[in-house]
PDB file of C-alpha atoms and ligand atoms in Angstrom:
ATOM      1  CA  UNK D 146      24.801 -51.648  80.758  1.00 93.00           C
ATOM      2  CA  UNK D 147      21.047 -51.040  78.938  1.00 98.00           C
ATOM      3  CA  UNK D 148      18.102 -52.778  78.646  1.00 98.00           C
ATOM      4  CA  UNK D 149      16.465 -51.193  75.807  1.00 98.00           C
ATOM      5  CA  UNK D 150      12.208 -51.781  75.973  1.00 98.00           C
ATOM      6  CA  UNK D 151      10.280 -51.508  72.402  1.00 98.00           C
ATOM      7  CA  UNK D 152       7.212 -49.194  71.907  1.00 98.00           C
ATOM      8  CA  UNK D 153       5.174 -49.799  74.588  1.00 98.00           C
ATOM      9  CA  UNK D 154       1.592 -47.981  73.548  1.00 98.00           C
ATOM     10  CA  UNK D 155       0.150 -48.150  77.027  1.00 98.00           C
ATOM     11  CA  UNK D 156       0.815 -51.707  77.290  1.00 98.00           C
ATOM     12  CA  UNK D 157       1.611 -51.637  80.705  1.00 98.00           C
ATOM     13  CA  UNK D 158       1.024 -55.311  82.431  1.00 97.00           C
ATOM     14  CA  UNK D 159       3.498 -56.137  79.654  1.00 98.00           C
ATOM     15  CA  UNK D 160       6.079 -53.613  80.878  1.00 98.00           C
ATOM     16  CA  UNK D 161       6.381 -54.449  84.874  1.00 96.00           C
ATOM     17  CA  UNK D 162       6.671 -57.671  83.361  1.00 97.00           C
ATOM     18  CA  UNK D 163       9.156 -57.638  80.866  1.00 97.00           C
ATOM     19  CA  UNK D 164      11.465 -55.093  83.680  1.00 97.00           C
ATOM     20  CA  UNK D 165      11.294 -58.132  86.248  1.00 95.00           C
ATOM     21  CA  UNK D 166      12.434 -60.392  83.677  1.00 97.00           C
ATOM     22  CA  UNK D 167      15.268 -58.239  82.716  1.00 97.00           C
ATOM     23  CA  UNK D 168      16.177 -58.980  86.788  1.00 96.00           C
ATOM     24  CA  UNK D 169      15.263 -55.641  87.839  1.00 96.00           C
ATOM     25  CA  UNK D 170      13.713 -55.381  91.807  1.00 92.00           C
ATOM     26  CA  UNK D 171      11.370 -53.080  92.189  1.00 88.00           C
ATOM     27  CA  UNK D 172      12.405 -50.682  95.655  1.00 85.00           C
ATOM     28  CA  UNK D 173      10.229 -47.789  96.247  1.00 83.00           C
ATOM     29  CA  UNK D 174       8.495 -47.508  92.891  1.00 82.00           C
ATOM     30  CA  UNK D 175      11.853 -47.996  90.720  1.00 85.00           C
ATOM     31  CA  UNK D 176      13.377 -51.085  89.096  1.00 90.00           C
ATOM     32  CA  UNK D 177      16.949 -51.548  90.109  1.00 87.00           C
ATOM     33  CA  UNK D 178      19.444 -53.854  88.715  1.00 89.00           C
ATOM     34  CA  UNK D 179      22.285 -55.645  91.006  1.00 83.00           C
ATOM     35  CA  UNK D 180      24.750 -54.824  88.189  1.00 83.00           C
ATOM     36  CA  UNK D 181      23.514 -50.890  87.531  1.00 85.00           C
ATOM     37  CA  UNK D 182      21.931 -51.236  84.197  1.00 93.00           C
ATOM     38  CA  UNK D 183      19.345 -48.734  82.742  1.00 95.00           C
ATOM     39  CA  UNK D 184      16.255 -48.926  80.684  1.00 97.00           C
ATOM     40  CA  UNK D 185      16.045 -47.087  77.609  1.00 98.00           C
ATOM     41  CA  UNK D 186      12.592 -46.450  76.496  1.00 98.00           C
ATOM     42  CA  UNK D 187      12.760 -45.875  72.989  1.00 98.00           C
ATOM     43  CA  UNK D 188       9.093 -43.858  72.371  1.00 97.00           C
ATOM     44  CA  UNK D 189       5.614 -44.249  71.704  1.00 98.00           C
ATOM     45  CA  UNK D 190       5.038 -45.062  75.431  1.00 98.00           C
ATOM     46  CA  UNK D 191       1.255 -44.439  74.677  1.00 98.00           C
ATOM     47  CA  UNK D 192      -2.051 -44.832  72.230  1.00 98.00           C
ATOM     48  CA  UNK D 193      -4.600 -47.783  71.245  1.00 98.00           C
ATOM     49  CA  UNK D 194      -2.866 -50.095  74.726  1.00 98.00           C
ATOM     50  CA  UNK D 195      -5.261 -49.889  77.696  1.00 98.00           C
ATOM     51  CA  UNK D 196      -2.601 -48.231  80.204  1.00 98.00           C
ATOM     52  CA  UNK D 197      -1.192 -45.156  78.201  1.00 98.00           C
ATOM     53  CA  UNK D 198      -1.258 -42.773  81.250  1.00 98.00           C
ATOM     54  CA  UNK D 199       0.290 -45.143  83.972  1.00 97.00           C
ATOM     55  CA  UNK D 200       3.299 -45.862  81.182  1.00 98.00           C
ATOM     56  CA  UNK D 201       3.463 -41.926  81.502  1.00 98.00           C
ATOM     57  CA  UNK D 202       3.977 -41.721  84.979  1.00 97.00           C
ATOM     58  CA  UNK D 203       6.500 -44.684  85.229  1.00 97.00           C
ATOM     59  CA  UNK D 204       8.662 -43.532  82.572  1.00 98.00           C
ATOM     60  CA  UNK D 205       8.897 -39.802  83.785  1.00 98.00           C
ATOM     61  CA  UNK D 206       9.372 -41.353  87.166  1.00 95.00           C
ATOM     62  CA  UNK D 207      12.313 -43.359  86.096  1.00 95.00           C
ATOM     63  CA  UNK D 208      14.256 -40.626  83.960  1.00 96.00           C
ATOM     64  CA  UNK D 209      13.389 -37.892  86.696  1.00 95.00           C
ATOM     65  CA  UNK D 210      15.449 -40.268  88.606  1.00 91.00           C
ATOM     66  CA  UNK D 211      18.251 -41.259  86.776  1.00 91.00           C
ATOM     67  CA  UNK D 212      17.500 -44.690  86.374  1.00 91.00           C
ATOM     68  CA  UNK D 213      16.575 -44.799  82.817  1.00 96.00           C
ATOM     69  CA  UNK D 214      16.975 -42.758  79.121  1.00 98.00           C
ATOM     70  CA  UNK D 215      13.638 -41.548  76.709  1.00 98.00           C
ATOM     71  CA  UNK D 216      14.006 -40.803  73.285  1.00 98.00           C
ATOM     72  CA  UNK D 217      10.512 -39.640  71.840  1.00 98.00           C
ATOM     73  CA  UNK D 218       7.967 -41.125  68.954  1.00 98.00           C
ATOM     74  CA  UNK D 219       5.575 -39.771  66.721  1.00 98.00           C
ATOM     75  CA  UNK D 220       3.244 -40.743  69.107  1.00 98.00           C
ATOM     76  CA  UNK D 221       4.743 -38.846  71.670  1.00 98.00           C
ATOM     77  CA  UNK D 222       5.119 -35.942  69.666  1.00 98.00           C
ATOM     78  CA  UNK D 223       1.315 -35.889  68.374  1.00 98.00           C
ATOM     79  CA  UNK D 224       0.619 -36.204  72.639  1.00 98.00           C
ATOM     80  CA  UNK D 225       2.588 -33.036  73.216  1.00 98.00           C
ATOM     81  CA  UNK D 226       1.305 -31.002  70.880  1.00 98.00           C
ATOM     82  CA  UNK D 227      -2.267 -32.179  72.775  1.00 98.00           C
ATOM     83  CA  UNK D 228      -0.759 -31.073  75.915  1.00 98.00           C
ATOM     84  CA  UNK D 229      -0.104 -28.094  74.006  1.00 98.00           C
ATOM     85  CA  UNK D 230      -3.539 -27.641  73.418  1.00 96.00           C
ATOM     86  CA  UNK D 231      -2.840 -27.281  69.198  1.00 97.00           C
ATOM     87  CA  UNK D 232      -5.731 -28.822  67.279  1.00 94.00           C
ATOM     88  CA  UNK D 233      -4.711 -32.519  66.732  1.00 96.00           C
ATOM     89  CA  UNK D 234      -7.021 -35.321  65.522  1.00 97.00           C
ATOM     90  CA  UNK D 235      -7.880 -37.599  67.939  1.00 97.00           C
ATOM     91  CA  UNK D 236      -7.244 -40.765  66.111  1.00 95.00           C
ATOM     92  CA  UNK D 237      -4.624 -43.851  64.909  1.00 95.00           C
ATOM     93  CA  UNK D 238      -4.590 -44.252  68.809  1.00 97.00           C
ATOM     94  CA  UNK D 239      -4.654 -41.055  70.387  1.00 98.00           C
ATOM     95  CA  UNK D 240      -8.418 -41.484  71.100  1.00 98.00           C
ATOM     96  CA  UNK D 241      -7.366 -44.102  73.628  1.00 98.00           C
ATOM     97  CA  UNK D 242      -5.339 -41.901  75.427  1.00 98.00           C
ATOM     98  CA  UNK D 243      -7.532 -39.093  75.522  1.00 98.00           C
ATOM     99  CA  UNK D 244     -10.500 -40.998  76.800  1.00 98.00           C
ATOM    100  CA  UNK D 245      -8.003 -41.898  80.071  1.00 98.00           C
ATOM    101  CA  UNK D 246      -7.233 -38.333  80.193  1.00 98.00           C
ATOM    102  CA  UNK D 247     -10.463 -36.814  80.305  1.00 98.00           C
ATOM    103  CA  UNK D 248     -11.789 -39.507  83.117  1.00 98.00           C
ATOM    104  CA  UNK D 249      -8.904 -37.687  85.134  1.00 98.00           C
ATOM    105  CA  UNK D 250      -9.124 -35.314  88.484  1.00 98.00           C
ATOM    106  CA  UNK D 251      -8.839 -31.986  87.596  1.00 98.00           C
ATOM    107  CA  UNK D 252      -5.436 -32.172  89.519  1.00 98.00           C
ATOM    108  CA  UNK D 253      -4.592 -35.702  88.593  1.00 98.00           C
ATOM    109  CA  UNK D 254      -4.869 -33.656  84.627  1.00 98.00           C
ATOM    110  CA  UNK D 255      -2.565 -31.255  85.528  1.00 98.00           C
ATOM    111  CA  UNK D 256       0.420 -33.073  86.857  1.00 98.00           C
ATOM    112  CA  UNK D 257       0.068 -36.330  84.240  1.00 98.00           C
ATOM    113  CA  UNK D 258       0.457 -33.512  81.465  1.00 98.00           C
ATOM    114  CA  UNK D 259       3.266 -31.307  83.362  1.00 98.00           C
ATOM    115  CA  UNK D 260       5.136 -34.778  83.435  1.00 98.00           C
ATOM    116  CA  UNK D 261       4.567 -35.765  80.113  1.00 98.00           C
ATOM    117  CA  UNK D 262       5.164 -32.217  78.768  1.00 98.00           C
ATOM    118  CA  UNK D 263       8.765 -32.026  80.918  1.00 98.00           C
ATOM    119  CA  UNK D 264       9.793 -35.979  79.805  1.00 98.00           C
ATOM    120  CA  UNK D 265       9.313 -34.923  76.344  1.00 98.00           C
ATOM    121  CA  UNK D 266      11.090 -31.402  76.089  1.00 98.00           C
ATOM    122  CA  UNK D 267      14.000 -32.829  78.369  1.00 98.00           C
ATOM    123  CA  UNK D 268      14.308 -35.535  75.404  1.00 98.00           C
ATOM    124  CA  UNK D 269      16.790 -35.615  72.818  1.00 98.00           C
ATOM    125  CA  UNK D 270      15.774 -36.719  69.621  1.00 98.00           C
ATOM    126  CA  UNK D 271      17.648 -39.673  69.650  1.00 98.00           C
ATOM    127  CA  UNK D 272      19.985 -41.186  71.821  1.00 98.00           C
ATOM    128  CA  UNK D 273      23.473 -41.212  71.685  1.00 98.00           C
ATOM    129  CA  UNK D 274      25.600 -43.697  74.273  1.00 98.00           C
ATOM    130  CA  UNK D 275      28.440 -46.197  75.064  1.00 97.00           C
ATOM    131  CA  UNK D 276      30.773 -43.477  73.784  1.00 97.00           C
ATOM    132  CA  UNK D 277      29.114 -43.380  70.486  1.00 97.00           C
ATOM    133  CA  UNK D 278      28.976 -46.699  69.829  1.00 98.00           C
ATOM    134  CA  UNK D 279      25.387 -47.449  70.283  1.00 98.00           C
ATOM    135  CA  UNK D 280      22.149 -44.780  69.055  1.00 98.00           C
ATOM    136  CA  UNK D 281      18.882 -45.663  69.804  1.00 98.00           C
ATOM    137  CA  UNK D 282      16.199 -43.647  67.694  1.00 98.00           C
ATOM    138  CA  UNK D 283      12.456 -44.279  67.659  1.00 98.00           C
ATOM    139  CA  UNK D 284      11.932 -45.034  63.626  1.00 98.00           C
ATOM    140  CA  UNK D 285      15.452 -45.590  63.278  1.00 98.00           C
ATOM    141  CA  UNK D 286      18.693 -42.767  61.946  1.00 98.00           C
ATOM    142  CA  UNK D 287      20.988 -43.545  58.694  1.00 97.00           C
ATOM    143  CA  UNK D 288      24.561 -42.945  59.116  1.00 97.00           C
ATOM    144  CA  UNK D 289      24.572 -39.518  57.252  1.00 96.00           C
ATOM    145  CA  UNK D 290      22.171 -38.187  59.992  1.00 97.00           C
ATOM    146  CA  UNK D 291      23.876 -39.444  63.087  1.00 97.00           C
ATOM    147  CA  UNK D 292      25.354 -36.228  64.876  1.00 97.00           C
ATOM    148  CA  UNK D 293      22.696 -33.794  63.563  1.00 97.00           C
ATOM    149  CA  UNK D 294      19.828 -32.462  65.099  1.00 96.00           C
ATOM    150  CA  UNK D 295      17.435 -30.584  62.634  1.00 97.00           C
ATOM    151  CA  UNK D 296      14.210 -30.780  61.080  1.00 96.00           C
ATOM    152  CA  UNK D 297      14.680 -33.333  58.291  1.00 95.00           C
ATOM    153  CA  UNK D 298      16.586 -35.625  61.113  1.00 97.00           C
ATOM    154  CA  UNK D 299      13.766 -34.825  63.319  1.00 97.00           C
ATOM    155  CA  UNK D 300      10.964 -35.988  60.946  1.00 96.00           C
ATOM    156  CA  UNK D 301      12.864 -39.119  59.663  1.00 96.00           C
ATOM    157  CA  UNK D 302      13.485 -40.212  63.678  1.00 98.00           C
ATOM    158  CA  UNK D 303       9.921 -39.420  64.049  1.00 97.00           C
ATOM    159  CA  UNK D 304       7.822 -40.905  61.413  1.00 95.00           C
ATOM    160  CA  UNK D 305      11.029 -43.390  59.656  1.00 93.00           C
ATOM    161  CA  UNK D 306      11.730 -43.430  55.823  1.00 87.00           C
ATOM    162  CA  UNK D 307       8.351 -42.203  54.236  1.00 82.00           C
ATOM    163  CA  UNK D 308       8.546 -40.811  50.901  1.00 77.00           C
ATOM    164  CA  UNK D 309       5.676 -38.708  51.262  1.00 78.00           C
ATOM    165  CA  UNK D 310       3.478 -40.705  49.175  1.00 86.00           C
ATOM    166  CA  UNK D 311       0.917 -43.571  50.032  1.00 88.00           C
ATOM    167  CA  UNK D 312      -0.156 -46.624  49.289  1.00 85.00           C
ATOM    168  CA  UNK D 313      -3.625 -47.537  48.116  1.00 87.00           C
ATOM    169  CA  UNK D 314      -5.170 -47.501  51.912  1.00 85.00           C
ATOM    170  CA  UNK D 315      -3.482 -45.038  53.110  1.00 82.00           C
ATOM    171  CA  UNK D 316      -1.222 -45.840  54.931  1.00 79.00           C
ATOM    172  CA  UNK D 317       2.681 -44.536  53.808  1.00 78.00           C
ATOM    173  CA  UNK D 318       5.110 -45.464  51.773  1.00 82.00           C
ATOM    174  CA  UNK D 319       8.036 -46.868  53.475  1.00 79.00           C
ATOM    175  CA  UNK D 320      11.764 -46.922  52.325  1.00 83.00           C
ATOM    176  CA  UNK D 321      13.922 -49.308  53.962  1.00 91.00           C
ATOM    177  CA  UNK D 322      16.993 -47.254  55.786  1.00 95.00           C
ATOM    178  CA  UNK D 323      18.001 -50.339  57.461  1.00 96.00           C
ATOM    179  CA  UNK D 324      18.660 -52.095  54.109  1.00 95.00           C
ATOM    180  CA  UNK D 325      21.316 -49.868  52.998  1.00 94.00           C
ATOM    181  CA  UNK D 326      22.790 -48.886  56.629  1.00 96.00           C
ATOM    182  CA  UNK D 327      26.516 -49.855  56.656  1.00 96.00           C
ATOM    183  CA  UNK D 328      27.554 -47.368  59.746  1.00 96.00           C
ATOM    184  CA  UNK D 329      29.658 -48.784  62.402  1.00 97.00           C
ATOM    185  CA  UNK D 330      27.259 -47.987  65.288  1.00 98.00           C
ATOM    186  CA  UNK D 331      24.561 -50.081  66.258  1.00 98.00           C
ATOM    187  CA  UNK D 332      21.394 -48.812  65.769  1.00 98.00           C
ATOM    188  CA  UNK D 333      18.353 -49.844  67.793  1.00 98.00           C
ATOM    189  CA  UNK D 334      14.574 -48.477  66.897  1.00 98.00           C
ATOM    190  CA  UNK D 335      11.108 -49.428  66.661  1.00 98.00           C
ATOM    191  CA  UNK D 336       8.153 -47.777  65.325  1.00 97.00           C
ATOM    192  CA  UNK D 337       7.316 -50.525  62.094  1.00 96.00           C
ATOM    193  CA  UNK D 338       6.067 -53.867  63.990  1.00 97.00           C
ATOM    194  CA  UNK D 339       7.571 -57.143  63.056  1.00 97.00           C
ATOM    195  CA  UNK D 340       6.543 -60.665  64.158  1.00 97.00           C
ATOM    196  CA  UNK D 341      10.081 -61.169  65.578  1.00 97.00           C
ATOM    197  CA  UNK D 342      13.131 -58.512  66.091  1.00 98.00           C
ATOM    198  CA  UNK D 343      14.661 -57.723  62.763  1.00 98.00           C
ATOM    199  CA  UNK D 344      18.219 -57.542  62.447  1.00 98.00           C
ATOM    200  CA  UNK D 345      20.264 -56.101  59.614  1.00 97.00           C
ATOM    201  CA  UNK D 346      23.752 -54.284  58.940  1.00 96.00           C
ATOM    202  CA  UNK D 347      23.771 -53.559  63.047  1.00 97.00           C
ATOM    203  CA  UNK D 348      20.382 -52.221  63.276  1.00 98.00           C
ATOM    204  CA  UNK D 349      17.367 -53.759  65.801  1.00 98.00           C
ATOM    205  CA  UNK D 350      14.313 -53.132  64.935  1.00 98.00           C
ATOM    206  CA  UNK D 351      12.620 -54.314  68.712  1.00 98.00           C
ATOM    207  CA  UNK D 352       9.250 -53.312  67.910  1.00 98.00           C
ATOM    208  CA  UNK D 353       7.330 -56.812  67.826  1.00 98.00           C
ATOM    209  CA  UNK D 354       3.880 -55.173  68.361  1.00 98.00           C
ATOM    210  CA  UNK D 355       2.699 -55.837  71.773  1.00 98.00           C
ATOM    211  CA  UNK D 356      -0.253 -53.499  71.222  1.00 98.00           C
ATOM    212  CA  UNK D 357      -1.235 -55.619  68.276  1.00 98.00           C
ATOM    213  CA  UNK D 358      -0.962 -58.775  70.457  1.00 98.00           C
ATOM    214  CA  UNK D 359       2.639 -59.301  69.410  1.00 98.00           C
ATOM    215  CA  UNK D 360       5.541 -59.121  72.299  1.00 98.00           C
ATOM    216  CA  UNK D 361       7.050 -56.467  74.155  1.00 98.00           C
ATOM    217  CA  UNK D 362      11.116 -56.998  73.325  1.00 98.00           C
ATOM    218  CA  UNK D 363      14.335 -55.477  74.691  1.00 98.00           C
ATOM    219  CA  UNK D 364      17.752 -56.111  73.331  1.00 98.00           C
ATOM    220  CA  UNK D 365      20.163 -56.585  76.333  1.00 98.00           C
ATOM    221  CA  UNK D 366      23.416 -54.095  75.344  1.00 98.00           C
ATOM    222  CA  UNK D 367      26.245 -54.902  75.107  1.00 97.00           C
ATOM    223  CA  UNK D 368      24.984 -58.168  75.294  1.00 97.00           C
ATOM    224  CA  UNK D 369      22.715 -58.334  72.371  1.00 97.00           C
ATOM    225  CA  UNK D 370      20.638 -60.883  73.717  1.00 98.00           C
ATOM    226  CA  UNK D 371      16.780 -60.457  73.201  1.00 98.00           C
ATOM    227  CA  UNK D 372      14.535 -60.806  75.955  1.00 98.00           C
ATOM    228  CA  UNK D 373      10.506 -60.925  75.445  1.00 98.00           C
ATOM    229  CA  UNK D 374       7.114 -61.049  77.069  1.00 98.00           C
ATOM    230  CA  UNK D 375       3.731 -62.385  74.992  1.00 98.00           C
ATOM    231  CA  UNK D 376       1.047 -59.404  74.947  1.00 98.00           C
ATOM    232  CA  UNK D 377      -1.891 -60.189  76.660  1.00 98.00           C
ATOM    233  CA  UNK D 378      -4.108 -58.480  73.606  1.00 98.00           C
ATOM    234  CA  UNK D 379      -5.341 -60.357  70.207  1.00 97.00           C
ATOM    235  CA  UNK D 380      -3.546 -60.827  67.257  1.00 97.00           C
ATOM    236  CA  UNK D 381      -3.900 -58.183  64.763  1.00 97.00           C
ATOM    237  CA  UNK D 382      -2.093 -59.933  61.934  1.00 96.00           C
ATOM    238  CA  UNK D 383      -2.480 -56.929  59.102  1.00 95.00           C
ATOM    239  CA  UNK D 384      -0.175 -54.862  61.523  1.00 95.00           C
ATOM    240  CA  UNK D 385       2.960 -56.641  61.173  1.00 96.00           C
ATOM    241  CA  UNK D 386       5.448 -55.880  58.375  1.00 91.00           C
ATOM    242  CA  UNK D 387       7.153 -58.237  56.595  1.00 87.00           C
ATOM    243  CA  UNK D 388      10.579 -57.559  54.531  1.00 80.00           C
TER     244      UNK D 388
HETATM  245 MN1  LIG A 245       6.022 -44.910  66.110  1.00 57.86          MN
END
């Protein structure tokens, strides 16, 4: 029924690749499947990968036609509010991103933002389908959120289990939802790399770092079979978490 892709972050070779090997044929610009599955992109489409802008414009593509679902990252969030024109630091990746931008057409600027701008308000925060059954959220949901839609749900889908605080270099704190998740639905995310796909209590974490010279994964649903594509970038070994 899904194929659901892993943050992408503009790593687009990997992507066309990873969709044929999920059997999709591409006709007219859109990846079909022979037995009507879907893609589920799962956020953080762009930043630090070397394609952020045609990820963009295949994923709107796609949803705009029905053939596939987007549920939003931070990253995608922090590129909206860019669109927006809000003051946003251009860093941790959005300096990529912007540099393709700005190399843009005048025109060629104005319709990659209006479709990132309408992919990302059309989104919900997370994903709910299969009656239910399966939610896919970019930095993951516990069980107590699942069904609500406010701010504190929004920031944890966002940004994941952060405490607020920091370790010494910076970078945050992080809590470990998955750990204690005992909900019934299955629960697929990305957002923390890890060398392979982590799987715990019915939760996926696919996000196996293809911008870091990882892979790009998707767990097959119902199926829950893992498919996987090497990155074509070099190993940045500090990026992966361990548990
Ligand atoms: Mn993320």
């Amino acid at each position: 029924m899904y194929d659901i892709i892993g943050d992408i972050h503009g790593c687009y070779e990997e992507l066309t690749l990873i969709i044929k090997k999920l059997g999709y044929q591409w006709e007219n610009g859109i990846p079909l499947h022979s037995s009507e599955r879907k893609l589920i992109f799962l956020g953080d489409l762009t930043d630090r990968g070397p394609n952020s802008l045609e990820v963009i414009d295949l994923v709107y593509h796609l949803v705009h036609a029905g053939a596939a679902f987007y549920t939003p990252g931070n990253h995608c969030n922090k590129l909206y509010r860019y669109f927006l024109g809000n003051r946003v630091q251009i860093k941790h990746g959005l300096e990529t991103t912007d540099a393709e931008f700005k190399r843009l057409s005048p025109k060629k600027k104005r319709e990659i933002r209006h479709k990132f701008m309408k992919l990302y308000e059309n989104a919900p925060l997370y994903l709910t389908l299969d009656d239910g059954k399966l939610i896919v959220a970019h930095a993951g949901i516990p069980e107590k959120y699942i069904g609500q839609y406010n701010d504190t749900v929004k920031s944890f889908v966002l940004y994941g289990d952060i405490t607020g605080e920091k370790h010494r270099d910076g970078t945050p704190i992080r809590l470990d939802w998955a750990k204690n998740y005992h909900g019934k639905q299955i629960i697929v995310y990305g957002h923390t790399p890890v060398k392979k796909v982590r799987i715990i209590n019915n939760t996926y974490n696919i996000d196996t770092g293809v911008v870091f010279g990882g892979k790009l994964s998707a767990l097959r649903y119902p199926e829950r079979e893992i498919v996987d594509v090497p990155s074509t970038l070099p190993l940045v070994e500090e990026k992966f978490k361990s548990f």
